[in-house]
Amino acid sequence: MASGKKNDTADWAQAAQEFQQGLVRQWAQMAQAFPGAASATAGPAPDPMAAFRAFMPPAQGAAPMGMPAFTELFQQAGGAQASLDPATLLEIQQTYLKDAAALWNQGLAARPEGDRRFASEAWGGNPLAAFTAATYLLNARTLMAMAEAVQGDAKTKARVRFAVQQWIDASAPSNFLAFNAEAQKKAIETQGESIAKGVANLLHDIKQGHVSMTDESVFEVGKNVATTEGAVVFENELFQLIEYKPLTAKVYERPFLLVPPCINKFYILDLQPDNSLIRYAVEQGHRTFVVSWRNPDESLAQATWDQYIEDAVIRAIEVVRDISGAKDINALGFCVGGTMLGTALAVLAGRGQQPVHSATFLTTLLDFRDTGILDVFIDENFVRFREMQFANGGLMPGRDLATTFSFLRPNDLVWNYVVGNYLKGETPPPFDLLYWNSDSTNLPGPYYAWYLRHMYLQNDLIKPGEVLVCGQKIDFRQVKLPVYIYGSREDHIVPIGGAYGSTQLFPGKKRFVMGASGHIAGVINPASKGKRSHWTSGSSAFPENVKDWIAQATEHPGSWWTDWAAWLKPLGGKQIPAPKAYGRGKAYGAIEPAPGRYVKAKA
């Protein structure tokens, strides 16, 4: 036993010595790239990003949505416009060596603290694995410190941070069977069965074309998701219009139309009876309709933004008015659906028409100044490339879109499932929201390219008269109806500042509400659950900066749904007997039961 311990100590000493030498080599490379850093003297470095390359492995980043690969983003940010202050680099270097020495001194007792990826007993019980994870976390902290220290314009700094974070997340030892102590322990305990299941899971996901986030075999659209009773009462090449069966004896005279995003499918608003915003609206006494977008195929490869506004959103408004006989309606737009609804309202206002009495915008961008992390992908060269690609039509594949959004939160939506599905051989549990998240949709290329340029790149919607849609100059100053604007506090797709930006556009009565959580969980927060919080303000003033609004807002426990229902109620008009049948006569008869066939088409 004594001999074994002696050998273990000798092995550790050798490994620790190699570890220390490796640190010295890394910083030697950095010192060569940054000759001023060692002496803390000023002066530009020949390659501002060489310090990062000294740390980073030569790995290929993912390239979701056909966007630039993360390596390319990093290289784009490494030009003359980006630099690292030598004194700051020296400070980071000193901190790194100090922390590395402390880690070395801990030896086999080192533990990777504060990261749930390494929290299991398997990591703690395997000294080599624990030391590897602790070393990884040290390198990750150092890389991010350097990323934060990059000097340059805001976009350059954001691109560096994003690319570095992607590298950090992808290179975690937990992502590899050779280093993942938890996966190794499970393989031993199951006598290799977990590895066999992992290989089977990998082959299954390769066949289906995406990483499984949930057990998709458990769900079926129309059977246990999207189950609110209704019927399709109109359809064209772009969408089906669904009318839902009333659940009250009387309904408000103004019908209610929901316009969901055409990225993913409408049933995020109708997952289960107890978390369905559609069912909630019906229960409140609103005669409810929803747009169910067609999943584009090659027949829609030429479809444009104008077509989606004229032949879908405006057409849906007209059909709902025709069916109900109402002079005007109430409408709601969610995410990109809200952007399209707002655009349609501006087009109609330019024509001197106001067929919509009030509008609700959920996590919607109309002012694209604050687009969050997605901005790292957008520049003139990228947009021009997409315009050239789709100059003669084409489709933006749904899988590319889905991958992009997943890599905005890679540890939660990518690597977590890589580890669970393939390294541990686990089947992810059934979860309706993640089933919806994996049910992707294509986009027509011309529509997508126009959207990128005029929204994300040029932010044309907020410039009165700058852009034409359906032959009309867009000017939100003409859209004077009451609006309810909702934003989620932790939204990474539509940041709270971006959602709040719409308060500066509409001249009429406005109400802004902020909910807790993110882009989906903040919106799909049933009133009956009593979860999370929302914030409102008693003031009718809307300062330019959302932080000023938040500073004087009041927090309320529970969902924002009840606040919205109270706001919409007086805008519904008088109550009338609920209709006995779907649609209206022969012109708009029931075509098929909800949720219809469009929503079932796969990308």
XYZ file of C-alpha atoms in Angstrom:
603
model
C 0.000 0.000 0.000
C 2.780 2.396 0.931
C 4.500 1.750 -2.373
C 1.290 2.434 -4.270
C 0.819 5.751 -2.509
C 4.401 6.705 -3.284
C 3.893 5.963 -6.955
C 0.643 7.956 -6.952
C 2.455 10.913 -5.446
C 5.243 10.668 -7.991
C 2.736 10.471 -10.843
C 0.910 13.507 -9.513
C 4.132 15.474 -9.106
C 5.048 14.732 -12.700
C 1.569 15.671 -13.935
C 1.588 18.852 -11.881
C 5.004 19.791 -13.241
C 3.768 19.284 -16.814
C 0.675 21.355 -16.017
C 2.818 24.212 -14.714
C 5.100 24.022 -17.730
C 2.052 24.135 -19.987
C 0.910 27.362 -18.350
C 4.325 28.902 -18.855
C 4.282 27.882 -22.544
C 0.828 29.413 -23.032
C 1.842 32.719 -21.560
C 5.163 32.662 -23.407
C 3.202 32.516 -26.653
C 1.085 35.415 -25.502
C 4.132 37.432 -24.480
C 5.582 36.946 -27.957
C 2.359 38.187 -29.515
C 2.183 41.040 -27.024
C 5.771 42.213 -26.483
C 4.522 45.211 -24.538
C 2.587 43.066 -22.074
C 5.574 41.605 -20.304
C 6.943 45.034 -19.512
C 3.553 46.756 -19.280
C 4.649 49.257 -21.887
C 2.230 50.772 -24.319
C 2.200 50.034 -27.998
C 0.032 48.210 -30.496
C 0.355 44.438 -30.838
C 0.934 42.931 -34.282
C -2.065 40.619 -33.848
C -4.625 41.756 -31.260
C -6.285 38.336 -31.129
C -3.164 36.171 -30.899
C -3.558 35.979 -27.119
C -6.834 34.150 -27.585
C -5.395 31.826 -30.193
C -2.660 30.821 -27.749
C -5.366 29.366 -25.549
C -7.931 28.153 -28.048
C -7.800 24.799 -29.802
C -8.002 24.837 -33.613
C -11.672 23.791 -33.540
C -14.377 24.477 -36.062
C -17.354 26.383 -34.714
C -20.929 25.734 -35.678
C -22.377 27.806 -38.479
C -26.105 28.001 -37.748
C -28.627 29.668 -40.010
C -25.956 29.900 -42.657
C -24.483 32.672 -40.517
C -20.713 33.165 -40.368
C -19.032 30.359 -38.432
C -17.969 31.329 -34.930
C -14.310 31.081 -35.999
C -15.078 33.574 -38.761
C -16.813 35.915 -36.338
C -13.709 35.773 -34.173
C -11.432 36.483 -37.115
C -13.638 39.369 -38.266
C -13.309 40.891 -34.811
C -9.537 40.491 -34.818
C -8.648 43.270 -37.196
C -7.102 46.639 -36.557
C -10.276 47.902 -34.904
C -9.789 45.536 -31.934
C -6.971 45.598 -29.427
C -6.018 44.503 -25.931
C -4.396 46.911 -23.516
C -0.975 45.430 -22.591
C -1.306 46.512 -18.953
C -4.712 44.859 -18.663
C -3.349 41.712 -20.286
C -0.481 41.653 -17.801
C -2.956 41.944 -14.935
C -4.985 39.045 -16.346
C -1.789 37.050 -16.769
C -0.775 37.622 -13.154
C -4.211 36.616 -11.913
C -4.111 33.508 -14.052
C -0.709 32.399 -12.780
C -1.751 33.080 -9.196
C -4.948 31.007 -9.580
C -3.038 28.293 -11.434
C -0.514 28.059 -8.619
C -3.349 27.756 -6.106
C -4.924 25.010 -8.222
C -1.585 23.190 -8.452
C -1.142 23.394 -4.697
C -4.562 21.830 -4.160
C -3.356 18.851 -6.182
C -5.722 15.895 -6.186
C -8.002 17.743 -3.766
C -8.948 20.311 -6.438
C -12.670 20.549 -7.163
C -14.553 22.321 -9.985
C -16.754 24.640 -7.919
C -19.848 26.529 -8.993
C -20.688 24.773 -12.263
C -23.593 22.339 -12.478
C -21.946 20.421 -15.328
C -19.396 19.106 -12.809
C -21.605 18.923 -9.714
C -22.214 15.147 -9.552
C -20.405 12.803 -7.175
C -18.731 11.123 -10.156
C -16.670 14.248 -10.816
C -15.857 14.782 -7.150
C -14.856 11.158 -6.696
C -12.441 11.140 -9.638
C -9.441 13.359 -8.778
C -8.056 13.460 -12.317
C -11.454 14.369 -13.797
C -12.034 16.970 -11.094
C -8.615 18.522 -11.743
C -9.275 18.559 -15.497
C -12.605 20.322 -14.947
C -11.068 22.819 -12.522
C -8.332 23.605 -15.073
C -10.966 24.083 -17.761
C -12.888 26.520 -15.564
C -9.702 28.484 -14.877
C -8.964 28.760 -18.604
C -12.585 29.699 -19.285
C -12.498 32.512 -16.720
C -9.272 33.819 -18.200
C -10.550 33.743 -21.766
C -13.690 35.644 -20.795
C -11.634 38.178 -18.839
C -9.622 38.817 -22.005
C -12.797 39.002 -24.073
C -14.229 41.612 -21.718
C -10.953 43.562 -21.944
C -11.005 43.837 -25.751
C -10.979 47.436 -26.901
C -13.059 48.311 -29.926
C -16.547 49.297 -30.978
C -19.533 47.650 -29.290
C -20.176 45.197 -32.126
C -16.557 44.052 -32.260
C -16.518 43.451 -28.517
C -19.821 41.565 -28.681
C -18.525 39.346 -31.486
C -15.381 38.510 -29.556
C -17.366 37.680 -26.417
C -19.810 35.533 -28.370
C -17.144 33.606 -30.283
C -15.041 33.044 -27.162
C -18.072 31.836 -25.211
C -18.923 29.378 -27.986
C -15.378 27.994 -27.864
C -15.532 27.731 -24.089
C -18.849 25.897 -24.096
C -17.867 23.518 -26.896
C -14.537 22.559 -25.339
C -15.858 21.629 -21.887
C -14.485 18.250 -20.723
C -18.051 17.209 -19.916
C -18.771 17.109 -23.679
C -16.321 14.254 -24.314
C -16.602 10.648 -23.151
C -12.844 10.467 -22.586
C -13.107 13.178 -19.904
C -16.705 12.935 -18.619
C -16.413 11.095 -15.290
C -20.192 10.865 -14.915
C -20.660 9.209 -18.308
C -17.764 6.843 -17.624
C -19.215 5.864 -14.249
C -22.579 5.131 -15.856
C -20.936 3.052 -18.585
C -19.259 0.910 -15.927
C -22.432 0.562 -13.865
C -24.512 -0.473 -16.896
C -21.755 -2.703 -18.298
C -21.586 -0.628 -21.459
C -25.339 -0.488 -22.069
C -25.380 3.313 -21.751
C -22.783 3.574 -24.533
C -24.827 1.299 -26.782
C -27.949 3.392 -26.121
C -25.959 6.545 -26.773
C -24.851 5.270 -30.168
C -28.468 4.319 -30.966
C -29.619 7.802 -29.910
C -26.959 9.380 -32.100
C -27.987 7.330 -35.143
C -31.636 8.213 -34.496
C -30.868 11.930 -34.307
C -28.713 11.812 -37.426
C -31.653 10.269 -39.254
C -34.179 12.831 -37.998
C -31.778 15.720 -38.641
C -31.587 17.354 -35.211
C -30.607 16.696 -31.601
C -33.537 15.314 -29.595
C -34.537 17.642 -26.777
C -37.514 15.544 -25.721
C -39.143 12.207 -26.444
C -40.884 13.309 -29.631
C -42.691 9.975 -30.019
C -44.966 10.926 -27.107
C -46.524 13.936 -28.868
C -48.864 14.349 -31.806
C -50.219 17.688 -32.987
C -53.988 17.700 -32.593
C -53.942 14.747 -30.211
C -52.106 15.920 -27.101
C -50.823 19.350 -28.188
C -52.891 21.991 -30.039
C -56.114 20.451 -28.750
C -58.407 23.468 -28.264
C -61.596 22.697 -30.203
C -62.151 24.634 -33.410
C -62.232 24.483 -37.203
C -60.384 25.883 -40.191
C -62.721 28.411 -41.851
C -60.411 29.866 -44.520
C -57.159 29.025 -46.241
C -54.894 30.258 -48.999
C -51.345 29.399 -50.038
C -49.833 31.198 -47.022
C -52.055 30.366 -44.053
C -55.105 28.699 -42.619
C -57.479 30.657 -40.391
C -58.782 28.720 -37.385
C -61.899 29.715 -35.460
C -62.300 28.280 -31.953
C -65.494 26.989 -30.362
C -66.879 29.439 -27.785
C -66.739 28.307 -24.158
C -69.144 30.995 -22.929
C -72.819 31.608 -23.694
C -72.032 35.130 -24.868
C -69.013 36.610 -26.642
C -67.773 40.134 -27.199
C -68.947 41.681 -30.445
C -65.400 42.443 -31.541
C -63.655 39.192 -32.476
C -60.060 38.521 -31.522
C -57.302 37.524 -33.998
C -53.900 36.101 -32.997
C -50.948 36.369 -35.400
C -48.164 34.022 -34.222
C -44.600 34.019 -35.574
C -44.029 32.154 -38.830
C -40.742 30.894 -37.370
C -41.981 27.744 -35.586
C -45.684 26.997 -35.330
C -48.744 28.582 -33.787
C -49.367 25.921 -31.156
C -46.848 27.454 -28.750
C -50.016 29.397 -27.878
C -51.984 26.148 -27.450
C -49.722 23.476 -25.968
C -51.974 22.032 -23.264
C -55.395 23.135 -21.944
C -53.875 24.501 -18.743
C -51.190 26.638 -20.446
C -52.991 27.657 -23.649
C -53.247 31.394 -24.259
C -55.720 30.627 -27.031
C -58.009 28.718 -24.682
C -57.629 31.455 -22.061
C -58.838 34.067 -24.576
C -61.822 31.876 -25.463
C -62.638 31.429 -21.771
C -62.640 35.219 -21.347
C -65.507 35.424 -23.846
C -63.602 36.443 -26.973
C -64.581 34.976 -30.337
C -61.083 33.802 -31.126
C -59.288 33.223 -34.434
C -55.650 32.323 -35.088
C -53.407 32.341 -38.153
C -51.789 28.939 -38.763
C -48.891 29.488 -41.153
C -48.122 27.107 -43.949
C -44.696 25.481 -43.708
C -43.179 26.785 -46.966
C -42.059 24.401 -49.694
C -40.630 25.172 -53.131
C -43.997 26.536 -54.293
C -43.424 29.500 -51.926
C -39.754 29.983 -52.753
C -40.545 33.396 -54.321
C -42.779 34.694 -51.500
C -41.945 38.182 -50.232
C -42.512 40.224 -47.091
C -45.162 42.223 -48.975
C -47.066 39.045 -49.810
C -47.097 37.950 -46.181
C -48.443 41.352 -45.132
C -51.074 41.730 -47.884
C -52.161 38.161 -48.520
C -51.827 36.845 -44.967
C -52.082 39.386 -42.142
C -54.341 41.906 -43.883
C -56.316 39.099 -45.506
C -56.847 37.424 -42.120
C -58.133 40.705 -40.679
C -60.587 41.037 -43.585
C -61.842 37.461 -43.256
C -62.394 37.750 -39.489
C -64.422 40.930 -40.093
C -66.420 39.229 -42.859
C -67.199 36.187 -40.721
C -68.150 38.155 -37.617
C -69.835 41.072 -39.332
C -67.895 43.384 -37.004
C -66.738 46.808 -38.135
C -63.370 46.271 -36.491
C -61.530 43.623 -34.469
C -58.937 43.251 -31.713
C -55.622 41.672 -32.711
C -52.492 40.226 -31.100
C -49.045 39.623 -32.594
C -46.322 37.492 -31.019
C -42.610 37.939 -31.875
C -42.208 38.133 -35.679
C -45.993 37.860 -35.867
C -46.095 41.145 -33.958
C -43.637 42.727 -36.395
C -45.889 41.665 -39.284
C -49.046 42.823 -37.491
C -47.481 46.222 -36.766
C -46.376 46.531 -40.398
C -49.877 45.616 -41.594
C -51.448 48.232 -39.305
C -49.117 50.886 -40.740
C -50.015 49.838 -44.292
C -53.725 50.017 -43.488
C -53.302 53.399 -41.792
C -51.513 54.665 -44.893
C -54.596 53.642 -46.871
C -56.822 55.545 -44.471
C -58.228 52.341 -42.952
C -58.468 51.226 -39.313
C -60.100 47.780 -39.237
C -58.273 46.912 -35.993
C -59.633 48.479 -32.798
C -56.727 47.546 -30.513
C -53.451 45.658 -30.818
C -51.376 43.581 -28.419
C -47.661 43.057 -29.082
C -45.930 40.217 -27.239
C -42.098 40.197 -27.226
C -42.118 42.091 -30.519
C -39.449 44.150 -32.267
C -40.593 47.137 -34.309
C -37.600 49.258 -33.340
C -34.541 47.081 -34.073
C -31.907 49.155 -32.295
C -31.688 46.631 -29.448
C -31.690 43.131 -30.931
C -29.531 41.450 -28.329
C -27.112 38.691 -29.192
C -28.453 38.148 -32.727
C -26.786 41.401 -33.725
C -23.368 39.686 -33.761
C -24.319 37.957 -37.013
C -25.649 40.955 -38.902
C -23.569 43.210 -41.131
C -23.706 44.527 -44.685
C -21.648 41.688 -46.156
C -23.805 38.989 -44.623
C -27.085 40.612 -45.670
C -25.789 41.197 -49.188
C -24.760 37.554 -49.382
C -28.293 36.465 -48.436
C -29.816 38.830 -50.988
C -27.615 37.346 -53.701
C -28.406 33.809 -52.550
C -32.162 34.395 -52.728
C -32.216 36.779 -55.694
C -34.024 34.110 -57.729
C -35.971 32.647 -54.818
C -35.286 29.737 -52.512
C -35.966 28.551 -48.974
C -34.235 29.282 -45.692
C -34.228 25.785 -44.105
C -36.006 25.433 -40.798
C -33.216 23.327 -39.321
C -30.729 26.163 -39.872
C -33.043 28.576 -38.105
C -33.537 26.160 -35.209
C -29.799 25.601 -34.857
C -29.168 29.337 -34.692
C -31.552 29.830 -31.800
C -30.196 26.775 -29.996
C -26.634 28.088 -30.184
C -27.708 31.322 -28.543
C -27.896 29.186 -25.369
C -25.557 26.314 -26.251
C -25.097 24.728 -22.825
C -28.852 24.486 -22.224
C -30.029 23.700 -25.753
C -27.114 21.842 -27.381
C -24.393 20.390 -25.174
C -26.773 19.374 -22.415
C -28.497 17.022 -24.857
C -25.262 15.870 -26.491
C -24.054 14.725 -23.075
C -27.351 13.207 -21.983
C -28.397 11.556 -25.233
C -25.060 10.298 -26.561
C -22.563 10.055 -23.682
C -24.993 8.804 -21.042
C -27.456 7.022 -23.336
C -30.464 8.738 -21.789
C -33.820 9.453 -23.425
C -34.891 13.025 -22.633
C -38.245 13.203 -20.792
C -41.435 14.322 -22.559
C -41.807 18.108 -22.596
C -44.403 19.774 -24.827
C -42.538 23.072 -25.166
C -39.344 21.366 -26.356
C -41.371 19.252 -28.790
C -42.702 22.488 -30.272
C -39.194 23.952 -30.273
C -37.988 21.058 -32.447
C -40.923 21.309 -34.881
C -39.195 23.766 -37.190
C -40.439 25.734 -40.186
C -38.831 26.988 -43.383
C -38.915 30.603 -44.516
C -39.135 31.910 -48.081
C -35.705 33.269 -49.007
C -36.865 36.644 -50.417
C -39.000 37.261 -47.310
C -36.039 36.417 -45.070
C -33.503 38.563 -46.934
C -35.840 41.598 -46.967
C -36.471 41.170 -43.246
C -32.739 41.052 -42.498
C -31.946 44.237 -44.422
C -34.858 46.460 -43.530
C -35.266 45.367 -39.918
C -32.054 44.000 -38.412
C -29.535 45.925 -40.527
C -31.178 49.264 -41.376
C -34.029 49.489 -38.836
C -36.234 51.131 -41.450
C -39.617 50.629 -39.790
C -39.062 53.411 -37.258
C -38.066 55.955 -39.937
C -41.290 57.591 -41.167
C -41.674 57.159 -44.922
C -38.317 55.398 -45.310
C -39.611 52.056 -46.561
C -42.509 50.972 -48.776
C -44.591 47.901 -47.937
C -47.491 46.947 -50.191
C -47.129 50.315 -51.902
C -47.502 52.315 -48.667
C -44.923 54.331 -46.765
C -44.593 52.979 -43.229
C -45.280 55.599 -40.577
C -46.329 54.439 -37.123
C -47.404 57.970 -36.242
C -50.559 57.198 -38.230
C -51.359 54.073 -36.158
C -53.398 55.666 -33.372
C -55.214 52.674 -31.873
C -54.765 51.547 -28.221
C -51.834 49.141 -27.811
C -50.738 46.698 -25.116
C -47.004 45.999 -25.241
C -45.428 43.112 -23.336
C -41.728 42.303 -22.880
C -39.943 39.549 -20.940
C -37.201 40.686 -18.565
C -34.690 37.917 -19.423
C -35.542 37.600 -23.127
C -32.406 36.909 -25.215
C -34.208 37.045 -28.585
C -36.267 40.220 -28.067
C -34.444 42.043 -25.258
C -36.626 43.979 -22.862
C -35.268 47.246 -24.256
C -36.219 46.179 -27.776
C -39.766 45.283 -26.764
C -40.104 48.541 -24.828
C -38.962 50.498 -27.889
C -42.455 50.168 -29.373
C -43.776 52.541 -26.690
C -41.957 55.354 -28.493
C -43.641 54.655 -31.836
C -47.400 54.659 -31.268
C -49.127 57.993 -30.570
C -52.289 56.579 -28.998
C -53.031 55.095 -25.583
C -50.389 52.598 -24.509
C -49.824 50.109 -21.742
C -46.464 48.427 -21.203
C -46.033 45.370 -18.987
C -42.836 43.490 -18.182
C -42.938 39.821 -17.223
C -40.337 37.651 -15.555
C -38.342 34.954 -17.378
C -37.521 34.632 -21.080
C -38.908 34.756 -24.597
C -41.241 31.763 -24.283
C -41.576 31.037 -20.558
C -42.392 34.686 -19.878
C -45.246 34.692 -22.403
C -46.595 31.200 -21.689
C -47.230 31.838 -18.000
C -50.795 30.691 -17.214
C -52.764 32.834 -14.801
C -53.977 29.726 -12.959
C -50.432 28.706 -11.980
C -49.683 31.821 -9.945
C -46.011 31.712 -10.991
C -43.437 34.436 -11.550
C -44.185 38.151 -11.459
C -45.037 41.027 -13.740
C -44.428 44.774 -13.504
C -46.700 47.689 -14.376
C -46.593 51.448 -14.020
C -49.339 53.818 -12.951
C -47.800 56.585 -15.028
C -48.961 57.384 -18.546
C -45.467 58.644 -19.377
C -42.993 56.424 -21.201
C -39.382 57.586 -20.786
C -37.073 56.792 -23.661
C -34.946 54.317 -21.689
C -36.573 51.150 -20.363
C -34.382 51.326 -17.247
C -36.137 54.543 -16.249
C -39.514 52.829 -16.685
C -38.399 49.829 -14.625
C -37.142 52.115 -11.858
C -40.654 53.422 -11.192
C -42.589 50.205 -11.979
C -44.447 48.119 -9.415
C -44.035 44.356 -9.121
C -47.107 42.109 -8.919
C -47.024 38.371 -8.171
C -48.347 35.993 -10.817
C -48.955 36.116 -14.545
C -49.430 39.176 -16.745
C -52.375 37.383 -18.375
C -54.873 38.770 -15.858
C -53.651 42.339 -16.431
C -53.974 41.877 -20.194
C -57.460 40.341 -19.885
C -58.614 43.330 -17.796
C -57.158 45.724 -20.401
C -58.807 43.936 -23.359
C -62.237 43.446 -21.754
C -63.621 46.993 -22.277
C -62.222 47.012 -25.825
C -64.322 44.004 -26.809
C -67.548 45.963 -27.078
C -70.919 44.680 -25.952
C -71.648 40.995 -25.433
C -73.753 39.069 -27.937
C -74.915 35.424 -28.122
C -72.087 33.067 -29.037
C -72.286 31.696 -32.605
C -73.718 28.212 -33.022
C -71.540 27.283 -35.990
C -68.071 27.978 -37.331
C -67.494 30.543 -40.039
C -70.356 32.188 -41.869
C -72.618 30.457 -44.341
C -71.241 28.835 -47.468
C -68.563 31.484 -48.007
C -66.663 30.525 -44.862
C -67.737 27.033 -43.874
C -65.676 24.638 -41.770
C -62.962 23.132 -43.984
C -61.490 20.709 -41.431
C -61.164 20.434 -37.641
C -58.508 22.413 -35.793
C -55.538 22.466 -35.762
C -55.720 21.860 -39.522
C -53.237 20.236 -41.862
C -50.862 23.189 -42.432
C -49.461 22.959 -38.916
C -48.707 19.252 -39.348
C -46.387 19.725 -42.346
C -42.741 19.128 -41.462
C -39.858 21.288 -42.659
